[in-house]
Tab-separated table of C-alpha atoms and ligand atoms in Angstrom:
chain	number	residue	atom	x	y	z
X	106	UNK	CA	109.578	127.842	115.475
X	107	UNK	CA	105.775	127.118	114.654
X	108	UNK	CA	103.578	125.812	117.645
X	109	UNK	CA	101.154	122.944	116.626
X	110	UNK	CA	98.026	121.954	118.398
X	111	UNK	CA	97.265	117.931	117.832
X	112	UNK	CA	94.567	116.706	119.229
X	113	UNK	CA	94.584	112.804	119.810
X	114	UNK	CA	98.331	113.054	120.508
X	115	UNK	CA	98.710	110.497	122.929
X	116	UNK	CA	96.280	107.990	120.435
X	117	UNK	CA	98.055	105.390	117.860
X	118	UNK	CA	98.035	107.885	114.653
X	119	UNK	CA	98.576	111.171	116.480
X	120	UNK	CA	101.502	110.038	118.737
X	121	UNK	CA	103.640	109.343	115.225
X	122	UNK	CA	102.416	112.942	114.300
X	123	UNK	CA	103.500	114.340	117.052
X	124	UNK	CA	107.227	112.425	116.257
X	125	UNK	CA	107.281	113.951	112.653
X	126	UNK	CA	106.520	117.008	114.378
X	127	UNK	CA	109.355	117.322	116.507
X	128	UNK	CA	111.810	115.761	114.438
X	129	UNK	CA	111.571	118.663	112.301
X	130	UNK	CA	111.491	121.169	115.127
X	131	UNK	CA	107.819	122.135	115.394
X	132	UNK	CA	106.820	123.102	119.210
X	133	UNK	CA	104.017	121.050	119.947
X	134	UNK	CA	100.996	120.960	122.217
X	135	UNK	CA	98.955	117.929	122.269
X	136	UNK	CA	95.083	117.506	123.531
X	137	UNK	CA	94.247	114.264	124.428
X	138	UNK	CA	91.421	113.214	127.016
X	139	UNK	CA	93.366	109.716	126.929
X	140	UNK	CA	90.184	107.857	126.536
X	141	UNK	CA	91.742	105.226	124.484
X	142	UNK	CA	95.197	107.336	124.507
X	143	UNK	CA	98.159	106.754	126.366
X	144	UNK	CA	100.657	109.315	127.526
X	145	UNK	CA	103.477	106.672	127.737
X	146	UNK	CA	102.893	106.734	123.656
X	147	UNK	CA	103.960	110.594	123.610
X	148	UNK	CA	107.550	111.877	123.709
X	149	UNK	CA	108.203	114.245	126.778
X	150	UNK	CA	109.138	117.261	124.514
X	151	UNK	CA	105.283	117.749	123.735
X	152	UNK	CA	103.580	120.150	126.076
X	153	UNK	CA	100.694	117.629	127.489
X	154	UNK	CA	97.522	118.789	128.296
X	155	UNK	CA	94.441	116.470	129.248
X	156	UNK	CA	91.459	117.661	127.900
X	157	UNK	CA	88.331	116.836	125.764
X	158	UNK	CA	87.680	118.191	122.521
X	159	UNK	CA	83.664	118.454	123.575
X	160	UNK	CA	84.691	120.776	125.949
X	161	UNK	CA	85.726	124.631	124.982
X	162	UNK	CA	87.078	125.027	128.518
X	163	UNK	CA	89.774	122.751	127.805
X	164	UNK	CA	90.002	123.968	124.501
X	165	UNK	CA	90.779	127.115	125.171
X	166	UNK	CA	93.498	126.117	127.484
X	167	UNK	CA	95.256	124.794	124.504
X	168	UNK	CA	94.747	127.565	122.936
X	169	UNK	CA	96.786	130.085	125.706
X	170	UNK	CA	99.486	130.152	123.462
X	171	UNK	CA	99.706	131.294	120.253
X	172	UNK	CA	99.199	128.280	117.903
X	173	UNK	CA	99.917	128.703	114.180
X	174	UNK	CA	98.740	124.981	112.752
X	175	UNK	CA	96.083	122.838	114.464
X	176	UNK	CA	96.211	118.978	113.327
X	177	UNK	CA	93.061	117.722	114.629
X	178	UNK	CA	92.920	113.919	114.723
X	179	UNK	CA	91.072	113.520	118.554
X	180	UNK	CA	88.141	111.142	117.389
X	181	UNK	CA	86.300	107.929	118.442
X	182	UNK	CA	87.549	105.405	115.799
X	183	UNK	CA	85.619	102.221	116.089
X	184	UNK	CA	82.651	101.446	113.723
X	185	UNK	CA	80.704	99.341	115.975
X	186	UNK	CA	81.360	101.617	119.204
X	187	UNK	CA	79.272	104.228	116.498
X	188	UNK	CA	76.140	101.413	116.381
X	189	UNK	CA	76.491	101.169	120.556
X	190	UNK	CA	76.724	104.989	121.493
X	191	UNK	CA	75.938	106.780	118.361
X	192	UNK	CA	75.437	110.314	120.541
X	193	UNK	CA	79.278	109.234	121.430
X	194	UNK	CA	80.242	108.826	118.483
X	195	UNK	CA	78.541	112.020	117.263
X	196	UNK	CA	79.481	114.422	119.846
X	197	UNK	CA	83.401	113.391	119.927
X	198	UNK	CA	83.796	113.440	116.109
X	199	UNK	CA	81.448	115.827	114.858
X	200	UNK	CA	81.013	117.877	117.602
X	201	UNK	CA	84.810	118.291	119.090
X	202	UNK	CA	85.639	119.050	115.022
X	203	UNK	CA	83.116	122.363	115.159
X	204	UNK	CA	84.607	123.310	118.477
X	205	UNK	CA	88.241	122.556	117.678
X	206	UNK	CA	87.255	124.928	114.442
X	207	UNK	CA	85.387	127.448	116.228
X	208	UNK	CA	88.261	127.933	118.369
X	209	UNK	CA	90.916	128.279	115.503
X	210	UNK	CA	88.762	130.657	114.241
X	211	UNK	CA	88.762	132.736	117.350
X	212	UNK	CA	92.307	132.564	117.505
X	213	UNK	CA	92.923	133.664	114.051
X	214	UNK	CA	95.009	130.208	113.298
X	215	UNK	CA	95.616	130.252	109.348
X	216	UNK	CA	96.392	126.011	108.867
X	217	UNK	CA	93.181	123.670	110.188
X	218	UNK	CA	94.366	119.830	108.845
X	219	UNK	CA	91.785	116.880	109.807
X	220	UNK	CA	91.630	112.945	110.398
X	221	UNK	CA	88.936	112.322	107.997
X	222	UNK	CA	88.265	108.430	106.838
X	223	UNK	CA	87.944	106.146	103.893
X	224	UNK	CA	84.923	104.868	105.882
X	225	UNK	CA	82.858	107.599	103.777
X	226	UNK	CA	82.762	106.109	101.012
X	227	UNK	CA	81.060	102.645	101.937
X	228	UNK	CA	81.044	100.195	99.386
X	229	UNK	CA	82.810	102.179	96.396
X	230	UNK	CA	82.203	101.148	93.011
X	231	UNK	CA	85.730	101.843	92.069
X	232	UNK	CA	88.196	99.877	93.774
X	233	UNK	CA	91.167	101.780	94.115
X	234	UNK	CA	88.768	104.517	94.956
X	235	UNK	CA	89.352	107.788	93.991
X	236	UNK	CA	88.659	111.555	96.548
X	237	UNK	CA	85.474	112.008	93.792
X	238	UNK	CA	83.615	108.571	94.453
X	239	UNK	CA	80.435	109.071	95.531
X	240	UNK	CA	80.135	109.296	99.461
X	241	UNK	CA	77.556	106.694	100.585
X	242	UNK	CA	78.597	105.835	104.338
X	243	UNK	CA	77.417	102.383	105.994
X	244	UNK	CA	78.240	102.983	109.630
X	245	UNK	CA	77.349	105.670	112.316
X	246	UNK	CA	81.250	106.535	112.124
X	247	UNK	CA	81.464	107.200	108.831
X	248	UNK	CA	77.990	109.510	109.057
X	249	UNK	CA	80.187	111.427	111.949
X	250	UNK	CA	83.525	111.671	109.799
X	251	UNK	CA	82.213	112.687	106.691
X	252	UNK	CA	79.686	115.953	108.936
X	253	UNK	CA	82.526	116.631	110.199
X	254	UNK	CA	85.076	116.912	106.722
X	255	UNK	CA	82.688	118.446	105.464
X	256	UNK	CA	82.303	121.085	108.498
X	257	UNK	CA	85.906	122.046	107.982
X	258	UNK	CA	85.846	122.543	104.593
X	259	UNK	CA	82.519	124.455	104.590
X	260	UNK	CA	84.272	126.786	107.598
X	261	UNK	CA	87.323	127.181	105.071
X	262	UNK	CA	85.315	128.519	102.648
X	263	UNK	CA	83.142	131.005	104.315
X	264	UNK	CA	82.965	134.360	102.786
X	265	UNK	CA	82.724	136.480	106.368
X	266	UNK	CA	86.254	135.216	107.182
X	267	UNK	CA	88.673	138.060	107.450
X	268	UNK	CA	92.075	135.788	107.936
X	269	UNK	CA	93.198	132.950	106.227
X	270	UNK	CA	91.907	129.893	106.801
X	271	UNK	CA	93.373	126.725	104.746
X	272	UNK	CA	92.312	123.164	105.328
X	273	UNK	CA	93.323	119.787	104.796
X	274	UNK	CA	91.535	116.500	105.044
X	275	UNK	CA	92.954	113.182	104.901
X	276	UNK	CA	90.593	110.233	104.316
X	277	UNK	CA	92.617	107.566	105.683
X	278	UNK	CA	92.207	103.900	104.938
X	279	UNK	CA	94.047	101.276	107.342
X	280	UNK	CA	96.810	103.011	108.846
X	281	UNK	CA	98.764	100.264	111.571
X	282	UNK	CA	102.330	100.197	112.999
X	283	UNK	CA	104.261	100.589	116.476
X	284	UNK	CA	101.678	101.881	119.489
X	285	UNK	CA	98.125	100.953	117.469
X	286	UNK	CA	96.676	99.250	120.799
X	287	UNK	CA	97.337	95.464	121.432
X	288	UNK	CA	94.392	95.089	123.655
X	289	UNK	CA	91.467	97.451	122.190
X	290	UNK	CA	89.032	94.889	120.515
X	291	UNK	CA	87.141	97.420	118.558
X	292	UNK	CA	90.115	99.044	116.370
X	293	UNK	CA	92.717	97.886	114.275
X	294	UNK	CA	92.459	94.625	112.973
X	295	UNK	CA	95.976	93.775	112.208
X	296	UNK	CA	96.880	94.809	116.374
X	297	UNK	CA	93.786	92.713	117.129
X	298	UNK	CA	95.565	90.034	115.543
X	299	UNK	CA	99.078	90.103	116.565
X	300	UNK	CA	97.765	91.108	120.251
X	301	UNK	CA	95.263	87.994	120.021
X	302	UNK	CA	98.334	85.362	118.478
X	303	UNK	CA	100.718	86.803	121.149
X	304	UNK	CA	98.122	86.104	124.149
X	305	UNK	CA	97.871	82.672	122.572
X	306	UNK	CA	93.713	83.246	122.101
X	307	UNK	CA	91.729	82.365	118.689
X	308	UNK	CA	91.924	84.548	116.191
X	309	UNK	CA	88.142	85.712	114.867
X	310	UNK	CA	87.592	86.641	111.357
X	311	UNK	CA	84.235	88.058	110.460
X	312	UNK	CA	82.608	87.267	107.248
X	313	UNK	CA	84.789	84.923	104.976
X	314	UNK	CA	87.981	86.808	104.951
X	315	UNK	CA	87.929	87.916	101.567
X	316	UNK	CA	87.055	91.430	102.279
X	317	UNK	CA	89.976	93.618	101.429
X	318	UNK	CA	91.292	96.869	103.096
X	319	UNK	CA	94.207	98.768	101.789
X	320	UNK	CA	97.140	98.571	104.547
X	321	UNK	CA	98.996	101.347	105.472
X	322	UNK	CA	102.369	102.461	107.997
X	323	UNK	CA	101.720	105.304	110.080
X	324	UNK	CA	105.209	106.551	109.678
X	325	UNK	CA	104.484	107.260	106.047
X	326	UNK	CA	100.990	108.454	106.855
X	327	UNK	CA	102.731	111.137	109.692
X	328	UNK	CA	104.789	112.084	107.272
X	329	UNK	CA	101.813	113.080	105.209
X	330	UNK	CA	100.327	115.218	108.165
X	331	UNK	CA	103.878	117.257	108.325
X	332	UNK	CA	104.616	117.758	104.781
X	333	UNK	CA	101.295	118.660	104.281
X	334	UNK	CA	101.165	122.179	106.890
X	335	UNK	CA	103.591	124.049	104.255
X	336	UNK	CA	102.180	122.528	101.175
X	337	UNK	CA	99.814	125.349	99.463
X	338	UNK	CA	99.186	122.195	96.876
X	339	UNK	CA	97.207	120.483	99.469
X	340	UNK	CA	94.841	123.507	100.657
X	341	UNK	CA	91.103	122.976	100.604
X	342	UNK	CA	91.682	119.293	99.406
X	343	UNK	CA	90.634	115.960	100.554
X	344	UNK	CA	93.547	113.449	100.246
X	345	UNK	CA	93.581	109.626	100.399
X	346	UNK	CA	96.083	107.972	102.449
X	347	UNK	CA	96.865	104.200	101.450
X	348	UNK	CA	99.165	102.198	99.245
X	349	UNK	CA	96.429	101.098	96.625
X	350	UNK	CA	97.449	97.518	97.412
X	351	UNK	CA	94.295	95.972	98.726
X	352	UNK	CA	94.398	92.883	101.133
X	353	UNK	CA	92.027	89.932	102.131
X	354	UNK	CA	91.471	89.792	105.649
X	355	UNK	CA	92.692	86.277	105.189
X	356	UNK	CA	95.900	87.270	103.505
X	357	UNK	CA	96.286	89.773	106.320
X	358	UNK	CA	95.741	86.861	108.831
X	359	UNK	CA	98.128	84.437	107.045
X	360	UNK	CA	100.914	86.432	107.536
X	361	UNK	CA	100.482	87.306	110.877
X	362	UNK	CA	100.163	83.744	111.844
X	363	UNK	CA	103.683	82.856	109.445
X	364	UNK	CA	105.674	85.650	110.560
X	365	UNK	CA	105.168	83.714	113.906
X	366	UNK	CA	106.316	80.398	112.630
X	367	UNK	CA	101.896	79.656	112.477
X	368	UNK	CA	99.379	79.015	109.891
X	369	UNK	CA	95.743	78.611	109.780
X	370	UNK	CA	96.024	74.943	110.132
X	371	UNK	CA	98.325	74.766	113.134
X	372	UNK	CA	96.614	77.776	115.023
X	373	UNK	CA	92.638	78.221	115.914
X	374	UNK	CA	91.409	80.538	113.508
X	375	UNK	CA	87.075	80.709	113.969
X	376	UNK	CA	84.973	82.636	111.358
X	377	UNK	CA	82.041	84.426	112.819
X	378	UNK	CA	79.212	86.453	110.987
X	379	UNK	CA	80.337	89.906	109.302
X	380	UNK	CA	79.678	93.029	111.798
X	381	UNK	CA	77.748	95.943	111.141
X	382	UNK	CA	79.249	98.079	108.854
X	383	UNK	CA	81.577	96.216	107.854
X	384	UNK	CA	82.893	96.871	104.107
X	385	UNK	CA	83.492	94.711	101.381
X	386	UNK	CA	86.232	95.940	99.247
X	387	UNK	CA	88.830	98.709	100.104
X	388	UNK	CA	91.648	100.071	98.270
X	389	UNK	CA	92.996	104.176	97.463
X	390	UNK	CA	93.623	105.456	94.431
X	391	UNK	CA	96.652	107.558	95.709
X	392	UNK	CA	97.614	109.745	92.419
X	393	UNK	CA	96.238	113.020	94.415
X	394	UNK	CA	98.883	112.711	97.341
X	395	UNK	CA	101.335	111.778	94.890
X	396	UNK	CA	100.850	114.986	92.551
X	397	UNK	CA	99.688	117.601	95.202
X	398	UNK	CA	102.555	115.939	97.778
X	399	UNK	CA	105.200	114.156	96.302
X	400	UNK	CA	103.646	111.855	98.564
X	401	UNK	CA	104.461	107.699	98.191
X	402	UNK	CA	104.468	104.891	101.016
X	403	UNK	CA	107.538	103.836	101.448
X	404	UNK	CA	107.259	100.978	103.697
X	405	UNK	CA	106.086	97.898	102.544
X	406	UNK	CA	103.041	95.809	104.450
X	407	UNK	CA	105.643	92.435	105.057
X	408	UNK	CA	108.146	94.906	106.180
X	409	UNK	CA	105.894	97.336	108.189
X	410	UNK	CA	104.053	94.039	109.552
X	411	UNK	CA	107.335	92.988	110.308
X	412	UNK	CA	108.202	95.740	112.909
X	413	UNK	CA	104.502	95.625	114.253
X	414	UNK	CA	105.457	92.498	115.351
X	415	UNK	CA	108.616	92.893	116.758
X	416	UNK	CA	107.323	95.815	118.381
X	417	UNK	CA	104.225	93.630	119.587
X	418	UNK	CA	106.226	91.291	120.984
X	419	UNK	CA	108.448	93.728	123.613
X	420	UNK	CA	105.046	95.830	124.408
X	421	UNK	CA	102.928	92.612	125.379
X	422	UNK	CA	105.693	91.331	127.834
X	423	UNK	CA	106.064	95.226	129.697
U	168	NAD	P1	93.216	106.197	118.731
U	168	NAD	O1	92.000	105.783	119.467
U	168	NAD	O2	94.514	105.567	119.069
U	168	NAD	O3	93.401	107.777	118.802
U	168	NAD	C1	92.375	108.669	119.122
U	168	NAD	C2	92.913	109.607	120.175
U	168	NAD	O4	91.931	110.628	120.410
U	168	NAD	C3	93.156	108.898	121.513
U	168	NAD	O5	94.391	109.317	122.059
U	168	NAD	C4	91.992	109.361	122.375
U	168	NAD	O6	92.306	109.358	123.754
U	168	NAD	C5	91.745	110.743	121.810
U	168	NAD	N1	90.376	111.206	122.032
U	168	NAD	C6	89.238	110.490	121.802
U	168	NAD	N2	88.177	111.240	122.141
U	168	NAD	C7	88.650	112.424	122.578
U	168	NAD	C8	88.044	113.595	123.069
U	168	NAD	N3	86.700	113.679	123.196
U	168	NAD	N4	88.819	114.634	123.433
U	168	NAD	C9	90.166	114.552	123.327
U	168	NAD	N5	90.808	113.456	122.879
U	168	NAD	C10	90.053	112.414	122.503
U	168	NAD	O7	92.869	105.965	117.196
U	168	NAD	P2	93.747	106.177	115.886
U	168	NAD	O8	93.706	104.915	115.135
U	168	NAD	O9	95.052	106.800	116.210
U	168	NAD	O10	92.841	107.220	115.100
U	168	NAD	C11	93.088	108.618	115.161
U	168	NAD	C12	92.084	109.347	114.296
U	168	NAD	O11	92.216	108.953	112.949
U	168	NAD	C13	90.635	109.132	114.677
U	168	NAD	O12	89.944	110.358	114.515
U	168	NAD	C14	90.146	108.127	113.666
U	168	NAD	O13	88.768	108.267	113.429
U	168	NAD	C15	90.949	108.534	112.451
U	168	NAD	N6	91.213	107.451	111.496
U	168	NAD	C16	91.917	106.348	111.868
U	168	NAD	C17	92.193	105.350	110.950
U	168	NAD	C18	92.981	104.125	111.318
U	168	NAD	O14	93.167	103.250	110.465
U	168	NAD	N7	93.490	103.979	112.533
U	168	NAD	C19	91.732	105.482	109.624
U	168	NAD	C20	91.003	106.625	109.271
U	168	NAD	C21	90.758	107.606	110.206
């Protein structure tokens, strides 16, 4: 049985990881420092350890046993938290990604995969974007993600290493589902939604709503993560994780408000200016995953936004 170290295991993304994980009989031991984590998200079978990942102390406690795959997806998520605390935002993500990999290295761990983000590339020419677009980040966050991508592939390639070191680095776009948090303001627009509707407080759109962002369920993006660690296909690549389906912030809103009987004339719905680094167009071009992983979503965004809901609805009343 391999042992897997996730980081950001008790977080939205890395608690579905941690699912996949088990339910195909991995061991797992999951770092969180549950600053916007939740141990309730996390199934009981993962061996828990609180911790930050700008700490080596606490590393290294993850580290006591031997760990063959390290998924590190620990990270501070929100764009405009990056414009508020940039040194925040910097040590966490860039930071706790050179100590999570000087510590793999230490303990000779051969598989390093990492939450990178579509953030890097801005406002893309090429809409669905493909892994070679030019980077041109517009936010703090993205600055931090792409240092830090591009620390773990610059690690993987180093010529003093004497063990194998293979990397992976998704650049996710808008990953939502089940446990994304209902009450964070400054992540996840469709759980800012629903968790907004469900309170019964206006919705806000920034800018006009016809920015796009390419929707995607994090059971099909966990299921990237896990058939990713055996996949020699996917070493030293970036990968894009989306559907290639882009949609408006207003078509997003829509059916949030329908699937709850609502509609932008019967429920407030206030426009306010755009925030900083805010993007304009977003979409993947998904053909890498597809041809390196045999990778495809599977779960449609009126079907996944179905179950958010539903889910929604039981968490909000507990
Ligand atoms: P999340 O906030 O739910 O998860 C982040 C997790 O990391 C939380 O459990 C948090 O407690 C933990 N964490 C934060 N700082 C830490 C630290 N210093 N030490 C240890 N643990 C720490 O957010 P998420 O949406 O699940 O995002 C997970 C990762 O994926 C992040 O790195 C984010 O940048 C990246 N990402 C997310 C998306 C998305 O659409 N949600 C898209 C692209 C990339």
């Amino acid at each position: 049985m391999k042992t897997v170290l996730v980081t950001g295991a008790a977080g939205f993304i890395g608690s579905h990881v941690v699912d996949a994980l088990l339910a195909r009989d991995y061991a797992v031991v999951a770092l969180d420092n549950l600053s916007t984590g939740d141990r309730s998200r996390l199934d009981g079978r993962a061996h828990f350890l609180l911790g930050d990942v700008r700490n080596p102390d606490d590393i290294a406690r993850a580290f006591e046993r031997p760990v063959d795959v390290v998924i590190h997806i620990a990270g501070q998520a929100s764009i405009s938290l990056s414009f508020q605390d940039p040194s925040n935002d910097l040590t966490v993500n860039t930071l706790g990604t050179i100590n999570m990999l000087q510590a793999s290295l230490a303990h000779n761990v051969p598989r390093f995969l990492f939450a990178s983000s579509m953030t890097i590339y801005g406002n893309p020419e090429v809409v669905p974007t493909p892994e070679n677009a030019e980077i041109a980040p517009v936010s703090y966050y993205a600055v931090t993600k792409y240092a830090a991508e591009r620390y773990v592939h610059l690690t993987a390639a180093r010529r003093d290493l004497t063990t194998p070191f293979d990397v992976t680095s998704f650049r996710m776009f808008n990953v939502y589902g089940e446990r994304q948090s209902l009450t964070n303001p400054y992540q996840g627009v469709l759980a800012i939604f629903i968790g907004r509707l469900l309170r019964g407080e206006e919705i806000v759109i920034h800018s006009d709503g016809e920015q796009s962002r390419d929707f995607v369920y994090v059971t099909d993006v966990a299921r990237a993560w896990v058939d990713a660690i055996d996949a020699p296909a996917t070493f030293g690549q970036v990968i894009n994780l989306g559907t290639g389906t882009p949609t408006t912030v207003n078509q997003l809103c829509d059916a949030v408000l329908s699937a709850n009987g609502q509609s932008r004339a019967t429920y407030p719905v206030r426009y306010a200016a755009a925030q900083l680094g805010d993007l304009r167009a977003s979409g993947a071009d998904i053909t890498r995953a597809r041809e390196l992983l045999g990778w495809e979503p599977q779960i449609r965004l009126e079907d996944g936004m179905r179950r958010t809901v539903e889910w929604a609805m039981t968490a909000i009343k507990r």
